[in-house]
Amino acid sequence: MVKRRLGIYIHIPFCARKCIYCDFLSFGVDAQNYVNWNGLRKDYINALCIELLSCKHLRDSYIVDTIFIGGGTPSILMPGDIEKIMDTLRLAFSVSKNAEITIEANPGTLTESKAAEYIHAGINRISIGLQSANDEELALLGRIHNYDQFLVSYDNAREAGFENINIDLISAVPGQTLHTYLNSLEKVMKLKPAHISAYSLIVEDGTPLAENDRLLRLIPDEDTDRKMYEATERLLISGGYNRYEISNYARPGYECRHNIKYWTLKEYIGFGIGASSFFNQRRFSNTQDMDEYIRIMTAASKCGSFEEVSACVNNIRHLDEAADTGHLMEEFMFLGLRMTKGVSASSFHKKFNRSIYEVYGQVIDRYVSSGHLVNNKGIISFTKKGLDVSNSILADFLLD
Ligand code: SF4
């Protein structure tokens, strides 16, 4: 039997401290609750392992070809934690020899020995959250590290043997100017990482940043934001990077295979609190409640039969009601068009058993005529002009 390909996401919801712009599901572990955290950390990893083992029935029908350990800050975990997770994952799933296995790390938490542990555990890609190479900007963002600490982490990763390294940058952050942004970009390019993600800051409701008028006033205006966006593309492309997604650049062959699964609606299962999955044409998400997650997983570990374990684990998964076919078509277009290679009419047909022109013919024709999209033998993609105003065009792919 030919095995189907599967991606796995593992969520580690702990960070040294919350950054002021962050709305991800993660808890800051400051000195005050460190002792409690140590116990919670162990309980959480045990729960994660139980959840992973509850999927071992998929071993014969799926081969895992991408794994992404994200967060939060996975590199905050203690020695041995990541090896335990990876060992359990390999017990539960059949993992391809060539799997891309990524871990996210933040400067200030990535030691030499942790980087070596990751390599030993078979992890072959590391994504380091730098965000800015300017110490004042880092401090305003509430990051725990400065640029020198990032350099130590980067060297630790290289010394341990990581070749495939991503560096995350954010533009339009408080206090930033075009000059300081370009300086960050140039410093990062000098390190020659395999991959650079460059996003523009989004002020999310409910974050401390959204409530802080003084910092909000320090955010560069739209015109400067646009210049940063244009400079990112110009500099990275001239530096040998391929822009394969609106905000992601890679040296040839280093595009992130796991993220491409998200953008092309391929199957993946997420483990841990808040993790989402797309599996068997259904979207579902895990509970965001830490206590509930640990309680149900502990109960699952005491179940007698495999069927009882599965039934128990299903209690933490909630089906996403919105994921009907129309919604999936929208996602296919939104996510696929963010990739510079675009979407293919034949993949759309294969996935939904309908012609892309029957569903989106009018909007595609309109934007091909205006020069924002190009249709090259059934491959529909943004032109440069379209990519620069992609958000407003993508909104027209919403179905009624
Ligand atoms: S390190 Fe990342 S996940 Fe953690 S608080 Fe900062 S932005 Fe959020």
Short mmCIF file of C-alpha atoms and ligand atoms in Angstrom, two decimals:
data_model
loop_
_atom_site.label_atom_id
_atom_site.label_comp_id
_atom_site.label_asym_id
_atom_site.label_seq_id
_atom_site.Cartn_x
_atom_site.Cartn_y
_atom_site.Cartn_z
CA MET A 1 0.00 0.00 0.00
CA VAL A 2 1.29 3.45 -0.91
CA LYS A 3 1.52 5.55 2.22
CA ARG A 4 0.06 9.05 2.23
CA ARG A 5 2.28 11.94 3.24
CA LEU A 6 1.65 13.73 6.50
CA GLY A 7 3.02 16.79 8.29
CA ILE A 8 3.20 17.03 12.07
CA TYR A 9 3.12 20.19 14.16
CA ILE A 10 4.01 20.14 17.85
CA HIS A 11 3.13 23.14 20.00
CA ILE A 12 5.35 24.17 22.92
CA PRO A 13 3.39 26.95 24.66
CA PHE A 14 6.12 28.38 26.91
CA CYS A 15 8.29 31.48 26.50
CA ALA A 16 10.79 33.13 28.80
CA ARG A 17 8.56 36.22 28.84
CA LYS A 18 5.68 37.45 26.69
CA CYS A 19 6.69 39.91 23.96
CA ILE A 20 4.38 42.93 23.91
CA TYR A 21 3.08 42.31 20.36
CA CYS A 22 2.43 38.58 20.73
CA ASP A 23 -1.01 36.99 20.57
CA PHE A 24 0.21 33.40 20.11
CA LEU A 25 -0.88 30.79 22.62
CA SER A 26 2.11 30.88 24.95
CA PHE A 27 2.79 31.53 28.62
CA GLY A 28 5.64 33.63 29.95
CA VAL A 29 7.84 31.75 32.39
CA ASP A 30 9.36 34.43 34.56
CA ALA A 31 11.39 33.93 37.72
CA GLN A 32 8.28 34.05 39.91
CA ASN A 33 6.51 31.02 38.55
CA TYR A 34 9.57 29.10 37.41
CA VAL A 35 9.17 26.40 40.09
CA ASN A 36 5.56 25.81 39.10
CA TRP A 37 6.58 25.82 35.47
CA ASN A 38 9.06 23.00 35.95
CA GLY A 39 6.26 20.68 37.10
CA LEU A 40 3.89 21.97 34.42
CA ARG A 41 6.56 21.45 31.78
CA LYS A 42 6.93 17.78 32.67
CA ASP A 43 3.17 17.22 32.79
CA TYR A 44 2.75 18.94 29.44
CA ILE A 45 5.43 16.86 27.74
CA ASN A 46 3.95 13.66 29.15
CA ALA A 47 0.53 14.74 27.85
CA LEU A 48 2.02 15.53 24.43
CA CYS A 49 3.59 12.07 24.27
CA ILE A 50 0.27 10.42 25.14
CA GLU A 51 -1.43 12.41 22.39
CA LEU A 52 1.27 11.39 19.88
CA LEU A 53 0.93 7.70 20.80
CA SER A 54 -2.84 7.89 20.37
CA CYS A 55 -2.20 8.23 16.62
CA LYS A 56 -0.08 5.11 16.22
CA HIS A 57 -2.85 3.46 14.16
CA LEU A 58 -1.79 5.85 11.35
CA ARG A 59 1.67 4.30 11.20
CA ASP A 60 0.86 1.84 8.43
CA SER A 61 -0.99 4.25 6.18
CA TYR A 62 0.98 7.52 6.53
CA ILE A 63 4.57 8.56 6.19
CA VAL A 64 5.58 11.73 8.01
CA ASP A 65 7.74 13.88 5.75
CA THR A 66 7.71 17.19 7.65
CA ILE A 67 7.75 17.93 11.38
CA PHE A 68 7.63 21.41 12.91
CA ILE A 69 8.21 21.95 16.62
CA GLY A 70 6.94 25.47 17.19
CA GLY A 71 5.61 27.72 19.86
CA GLY A 72 6.06 29.58 22.04
CA THR A 73 9.73 28.91 22.44
CA PRO A 74 10.63 25.21 22.09
CA SER A 75 14.25 26.03 22.95
CA ILE A 76 13.16 26.98 26.48
CA LEU A 77 12.65 23.28 27.25
CA MET A 78 15.18 21.42 29.38
CA PRO A 79 17.82 18.95 28.18
CA GLY A 80 16.22 15.66 27.22
CA ASP A 81 12.72 17.09 26.60
CA ILE A 82 13.06 17.39 22.84
CA GLU A 83 14.70 13.95 22.56
CA LYS A 84 11.78 12.47 24.50
CA ILE A 85 9.27 14.12 22.16
CA MET A 86 11.16 13.00 19.05
CA ASP A 87 11.61 9.42 20.34
CA THR A 88 7.88 9.19 21.07
CA LEU A 89 7.02 10.67 17.70
CA ARG A 90 9.12 8.01 15.97
CA LEU A 91 7.41 5.30 18.03
CA ALA A 92 3.98 6.56 17.04
CA PHE A 93 4.62 7.44 13.39
CA SER A 94 6.60 6.21 10.47
CA VAL A 95 9.00 9.09 9.73
CA SER A 96 10.64 9.44 6.33
CA LYS A 97 14.46 9.30 6.25
CA ASN A 98 14.39 12.58 4.31
CA ALA A 99 11.89 14.34 6.53
CA GLU A 100 12.36 18.06 7.07
CA ILE A 101 12.35 18.48 10.87
CA THR A 102 12.27 22.07 12.14
CA ILE A 103 12.53 23.50 15.62
CA GLU A 104 11.88 27.12 16.57
CA ALA A 105 14.38 28.72 18.89
CA ASN A 106 14.78 32.11 20.47
CA PRO A 107 18.08 33.82 21.25
CA GLY A 108 18.86 33.71 24.93
CA THR A 109 17.56 30.15 25.25
CA LEU A 110 19.56 28.26 22.62
CA THR A 111 22.70 26.89 24.25
CA GLU A 112 25.46 24.87 22.61
CA SER A 113 24.30 21.68 24.29
CA LYS A 114 20.65 22.18 23.30
CA ALA A 115 21.64 22.74 19.66
CA ALA A 116 23.69 19.52 19.81
CA GLU A 117 20.73 17.66 21.36
CA TYR A 118 18.49 18.75 18.49
CA ILE A 119 20.95 17.47 15.89
CA HIS A 120 21.26 14.21 17.81
CA ALA A 121 17.44 13.91 17.82
CA GLY A 122 17.42 14.15 14.00
CA ILE A 123 16.26 17.77 13.75
CA ASN A 124 17.72 19.27 10.57
CA ARG A 125 16.27 22.79 10.36
CA ILE A 126 16.21 25.56 12.95
CA SER A 127 14.24 28.78 12.86
CA ILE A 128 15.62 31.55 15.04
CA GLY A 129 13.44 34.51 16.04
CA LEU A 130 15.71 37.53 15.78
CA GLN A 131 13.05 40.09 14.65
CA SER A 132 15.51 43.04 14.63
CA ALA A 133 19.27 43.51 14.87
CA ASN A 134 18.80 46.79 16.72
CA ASP A 135 18.94 46.47 20.53
CA GLU A 136 16.65 49.44 21.20
CA GLU A 137 13.97 48.03 18.92
CA LEU A 138 14.31 44.61 20.56
CA ALA A 139 13.84 46.18 23.98
CA LEU A 140 10.73 48.09 22.84
CA LEU A 141 9.26 44.85 21.51
CA GLY A 142 9.81 43.21 24.91
CA ARG A 143 12.21 40.62 23.47
CA ILE A 144 14.44 38.96 26.07
CA HIS A 145 17.62 39.17 24.00
CA ASN A 146 19.94 41.60 22.28
CA TYR A 147 21.70 41.21 18.94
CA ASP A 148 24.91 39.79 20.44
CA GLN A 149 22.93 37.06 22.18
CA PHE A 150 21.36 36.23 18.86
CA LEU A 151 24.84 35.91 17.32
CA VAL A 152 25.82 33.43 20.05
CA SER A 153 22.67 31.38 19.35
CA TYR A 154 23.33 31.49 15.63
CA ASP A 155 26.91 30.29 16.15
CA ASN A 156 25.69 27.55 18.49
CA ALA A 157 23.34 26.32 15.78
CA ARG A 158 26.06 26.42 13.09
CA GLU A 159 28.64 24.74 15.35
CA ALA A 160 26.19 21.95 16.17
CA GLY A 161 25.85 21.26 12.44
CA PHE A 162 22.72 23.10 11.31
CA GLU A 163 22.99 24.13 7.66
CA ASN A 164 19.33 24.89 7.16
CA ILE A 165 18.71 27.95 9.34
CA ASN A 166 15.86 30.42 9.09
CA ILE A 167 16.00 33.88 10.63
CA ASP A 168 12.76 35.75 11.39
CA LEU A 169 12.66 39.51 10.94
CA ILE A 170 9.83 41.97 11.55
CA SER A 171 9.54 45.35 9.85
CA ALA A 172 7.57 48.45 10.89
CA VAL A 173 8.23 47.92 14.60
CA PRO A 174 8.11 50.81 17.12
CA GLY A 175 11.10 53.13 16.88
CA GLN A 176 12.28 51.66 13.57
CA THR A 177 13.43 53.79 10.64
CA LEU A 178 14.14 52.72 7.08
CA HIS A 179 17.82 53.07 7.94
CA THR A 180 17.72 50.79 11.02
CA TYR A 181 15.58 48.24 9.17
CA LEU A 182 18.02 48.09 6.25
CA ASN A 183 20.83 47.72 8.74
CA SER A 184 19.08 44.69 10.32
CA LEU A 185 18.48 43.15 6.92
CA GLU A 186 22.09 43.64 5.84
CA LYS A 187 23.45 42.17 9.07
CA VAL A 188 21.25 39.11 8.63
CA MET A 189 22.22 38.68 4.98
CA LYS A 190 25.92 38.73 5.90
CA LEU A 191 25.33 35.59 7.97
CA LYS A 192 24.03 33.84 4.83
CA PRO A 193 21.19 31.84 6.41
CA ALA A 194 19.37 29.42 4.11
CA HIS A 195 16.02 31.11 4.71
CA ILE A 196 14.71 34.49 5.85
CA SER A 197 11.11 35.24 6.89
CA ALA A 198 10.33 38.95 6.79
CA TYR A 199 6.91 39.99 8.04
CA SER A 200 5.50 43.42 8.69
CA LEU A 201 4.31 43.96 12.28
CA ILE A 202 0.59 43.51 12.85
CA VAL A 203 -0.82 45.16 15.97
CA GLU A 204 -3.12 42.49 17.37
CA ASP A 205 -6.08 43.44 19.57
CA GLY A 206 -5.67 42.55 23.20
CA THR A 207 -1.86 42.71 23.22
CA PRO A 208 -0.01 45.19 25.47
CA LEU A 209 1.24 46.93 22.33
CA ALA A 210 -2.32 47.65 21.18
CA GLU A 211 -2.94 49.44 24.49
CA ASN A 212 0.27 51.47 24.49
CA ASP A 213 -0.28 54.81 22.72
CA ARG A 214 3.31 55.92 23.18
CA LEU A 215 4.63 52.84 21.33
CA LEU A 216 1.90 52.94 18.71
CA ARG A 217 3.03 56.47 17.84
CA LEU A 218 6.55 55.11 17.25
CA ILE A 219 5.40 52.70 14.53
CA PRO A 220 6.64 53.84 11.09
CA ASP A 221 3.99 55.29 8.77
CA GLU A 222 2.56 53.42 5.79
CA ASP A 223 4.91 55.07 3.34
CA THR A 224 7.98 53.92 5.30
CA ASP A 225 6.42 50.47 5.76
CA ARG A 226 6.03 50.23 1.96
CA LYS A 227 9.66 51.27 1.43
CA MET A 228 10.77 48.56 3.88
CA TYR A 229 8.66 46.01 2.01
CA GLU A 230 10.17 47.01 -1.35
CA ALA A 231 13.71 47.07 0.04
CA THR A 232 13.26 43.58 1.49
CA GLU A 233 12.43 42.12 -1.88
CA ARG A 234 15.12 44.07 -3.74
CA LEU A 235 17.94 43.26 -1.32
CA LEU A 236 17.09 39.63 -0.72
CA ILE A 237 16.61 38.80 -4.37
CA SER A 238 19.87 40.50 -5.29
CA GLY A 239 21.47 38.49 -2.47
CA GLY A 240 20.49 35.18 -4.10
CA TYR A 241 17.25 34.48 -2.24
CA ASN A 242 14.16 33.26 -4.01
CA ARG A 243 10.91 34.88 -2.89
CA TYR A 244 8.68 31.83 -2.86
CA GLU A 245 5.93 33.26 -0.67
CA ILE A 246 4.93 36.87 0.00
CA SER A 247 6.98 37.07 3.22
CA ASN A 248 9.37 34.14 2.81
CA TYR A 249 12.70 33.97 1.00
CA ALA A 250 14.98 30.98 0.57
CA ARG A 251 18.16 29.95 -1.13
CA PRO A 252 17.32 27.42 -3.88
CA GLY A 253 16.23 24.12 -2.34
CA TYR A 254 15.68 25.55 1.14
CA GLU A 255 12.01 26.51 0.88
CA CYS A 256 10.21 25.37 4.05
CA ARG A 257 8.44 22.16 3.07
CA HIS A 258 6.28 22.15 6.18
CA ASN A 259 4.88 25.64 5.62
CA ILE A 260 4.28 24.79 1.95
CA LYS A 261 1.96 22.03 3.21
CA TYR A 262 -0.13 24.69 4.99
CA TRP A 263 -0.21 26.89 1.92
CA THR A 264 -1.23 24.07 -0.43
CA LEU A 265 -3.83 22.44 1.87
CA LYS A 266 -1.88 19.22 2.41
CA GLU A 267 -2.62 17.00 5.40
CA TYR A 268 -1.05 17.70 8.79
CA ILE A 269 -1.90 16.94 12.41
CA GLY A 270 -1.12 19.34 15.25
CA PHE A 271 -0.32 18.15 18.78
CA GLY A 272 -0.43 20.13 22.00
CA ILE A 273 -2.76 22.85 23.24
CA GLY A 274 -4.32 25.05 20.60
CA ALA A 275 -2.71 23.09 17.76
CA SER A 276 -4.78 22.89 14.60
CA SER A 277 -4.97 20.10 12.04
CA PHE A 278 -6.13 19.53 8.50
CA PHE A 279 -6.76 15.84 8.08
CA ASN A 280 -9.20 13.82 5.97
CA GLN A 281 -10.56 17.08 4.49
CA ARG A 282 -11.52 18.28 7.98
CA ARG A 283 -10.09 21.08 10.07
CA PHE A 284 -9.97 20.65 13.81
CA SER A 285 -8.21 22.32 16.74
CA ASN A 286 -7.12 21.18 20.17
CA THR A 287 -8.37 22.78 23.33
CA GLN A 288 -6.50 25.90 24.41
CA ASP A 289 -7.05 25.05 28.06
CA MET A 290 -3.85 23.69 29.60
CA ASP A 291 -5.56 22.07 32.62
CA GLU A 292 -8.15 20.37 30.46
CA TYR A 293 -5.49 19.13 28.06
CA ILE A 294 -3.33 17.59 30.77
CA ARG A 295 -6.34 16.14 32.64
CA ILE A 296 -7.75 14.43 29.56
CA MET A 297 -4.39 13.11 28.40
CA THR A 298 -3.66 11.74 31.88
CA ALA A 299 -7.05 10.01 31.82
CA ALA A 300 -6.25 8.64 28.33
CA SER A 301 -3.03 7.09 29.63
CA LYS A 302 -5.09 5.03 32.08
CA CYS A 303 -7.50 3.68 29.47
CA GLY A 304 -7.37 -0.03 28.81
CA SER A 305 -7.90 -0.41 25.07
CA PHE A 306 -6.63 1.62 22.16
CA GLU A 307 -10.25 2.48 21.23
CA GLU A 308 -10.83 3.94 24.70
CA VAL A 309 -7.64 6.01 24.39
CA SER A 310 -8.76 7.39 21.00
CA ALA A 311 -12.21 8.23 22.32
CA CYS A 312 -10.66 10.05 25.27
CA VAL A 313 -8.20 12.01 23.10
CA ASN A 314 -11.04 13.06 20.79
CA ASN A 315 -12.42 15.07 23.72
CA ILE A 316 -9.70 17.67 23.31
CA ARG A 317 -10.30 18.08 19.56
CA HIS A 318 -12.94 20.45 18.25
CA LEU A 319 -14.10 20.34 14.68
CA ASP A 320 -13.86 23.67 12.88
CA GLU A 321 -17.42 24.28 11.72
CA ALA A 322 -16.33 26.82 9.11
CA ALA A 323 -14.31 24.32 7.10
CA ASP A 324 -16.94 23.44 4.49
CA THR A 325 -16.00 23.06 0.83
CA GLY A 326 -16.55 26.75 0.04
CA HIS A 327 -14.29 27.74 2.91
CA LEU A 328 -11.60 25.30 1.78
CA MET A 329 -11.78 26.71 -1.77
CA GLU A 330 -11.21 30.19 -0.38
CA GLU A 331 -8.25 28.97 1.65
CA PHE A 332 -6.84 27.16 -1.36
CA MET A 333 -6.83 30.46 -3.28
CA PHE A 334 -5.71 32.75 -0.41
CA LEU A 335 -2.84 30.55 0.67
CA GLY A 336 -1.87 29.27 -2.77
CA LEU A 337 -1.73 32.72 -4.34
CA ARG A 338 0.56 33.93 -1.54
CA MET A 339 3.10 31.56 -3.07
CA THR A 340 4.87 33.08 -6.05
CA LYS A 341 4.42 29.94 -8.13
CA GLY A 342 0.66 30.37 -7.74
CA VAL A 343 -2.17 27.83 -7.90
CA SER A 344 -2.83 25.28 -10.58
CA ALA A 345 -6.25 24.83 -12.15
CA SER A 346 -5.70 21.07 -12.27
CA SER A 347 -4.87 20.86 -8.51
CA PHE A 348 -8.04 22.83 -7.77
CA HIS A 349 -10.05 20.38 -9.87
CA LYS A 350 -8.39 17.36 -8.24
CA LYS A 351 -9.12 18.69 -4.76
CA PHE A 352 -12.69 19.91 -5.24
CA ASN A 353 -13.88 18.11 -8.35
CA ARG A 354 -14.90 21.47 -9.84
CA SER A 355 -13.31 23.75 -12.40
CA ILE A 356 -11.50 26.76 -10.95
CA TYR A 357 -13.02 28.86 -13.77
CA GLU A 358 -16.54 27.81 -12.84
CA VAL A 359 -15.96 29.10 -9.28
CA TYR A 360 -13.53 31.97 -9.79
CA GLY A 361 -13.61 32.64 -13.57
CA GLN A 362 -14.87 36.23 -13.30
CA VAL A 363 -12.42 37.39 -10.66
CA ILE A 364 -9.48 35.67 -12.39
CA ASP A 365 -10.38 37.27 -15.75
CA ARG A 366 -10.74 40.70 -14.17
CA TYR A 367 -7.32 40.63 -12.54
CA VAL A 368 -5.62 39.05 -15.56
CA SER A 369 -6.99 41.94 -17.67
CA SER A 370 -5.77 44.52 -15.15
CA GLY A 371 -2.29 42.97 -15.08
CA HIS A 372 -2.44 41.83 -11.43
CA LEU A 373 -2.67 38.10 -12.20
CA VAL A 374 -1.26 35.96 -14.96
CA ASN A 375 -2.72 32.68 -16.21
CA ASN A 376 0.06 30.63 -17.73
CA LYS A 377 -1.43 27.40 -19.12
CA GLY A 378 -3.61 26.89 -16.05
CA ILE A 379 -1.12 28.14 -13.46
CA ILE A 380 -2.55 31.31 -11.93
CA SER A 381 -0.16 33.59 -10.08
CA PHE A 382 0.37 37.18 -9.07
CA THR A 383 2.39 39.49 -11.27
CA LYS A 384 4.80 41.83 -9.44
CA LYS A 385 2.14 44.54 -9.66
CA GLY A 386 -0.44 42.15 -8.13
CA LEU A 387 1.86 40.88 -5.38
CA ASP A 388 2.38 44.42 -4.12
CA VAL A 389 -1.36 44.89 -3.51
CA SER A 390 -2.16 41.25 -2.85
CA ASN A 391 -4.29 41.77 0.26
CA SER A 392 -7.02 43.71 -1.50
CA ILE A 393 -7.06 41.28 -4.44
CA LEU A 394 -7.25 38.20 -2.20
CA ALA A 395 -10.35 39.64 -0.53
CA ASP A 396 -12.15 39.22 -3.88
CA PHE A 397 -11.68 35.45 -3.65
CA LEU A 398 -14.15 35.27 -0.77
CA LEU A 399 -17.26 33.36 -1.85
CA ASP A 400 -20.71 34.64 -0.92
S1 SF4 B 1 9.01 34.60 21.81
FE1 SF4 B 1 7.54 34.43 20.12
S2 SF4 B 1 5.85 33.16 20.91
FE2 SF4 B 1 7.08 33.87 22.68
S3 SF4 B 1 6.05 35.69 23.41
FE3 SF4 B 1 7.67 36.38 21.98
S4 SF4 B 1 6.66 36.47 19.96
FE4 SF4 B 1 5.31 35.28 21.34
#
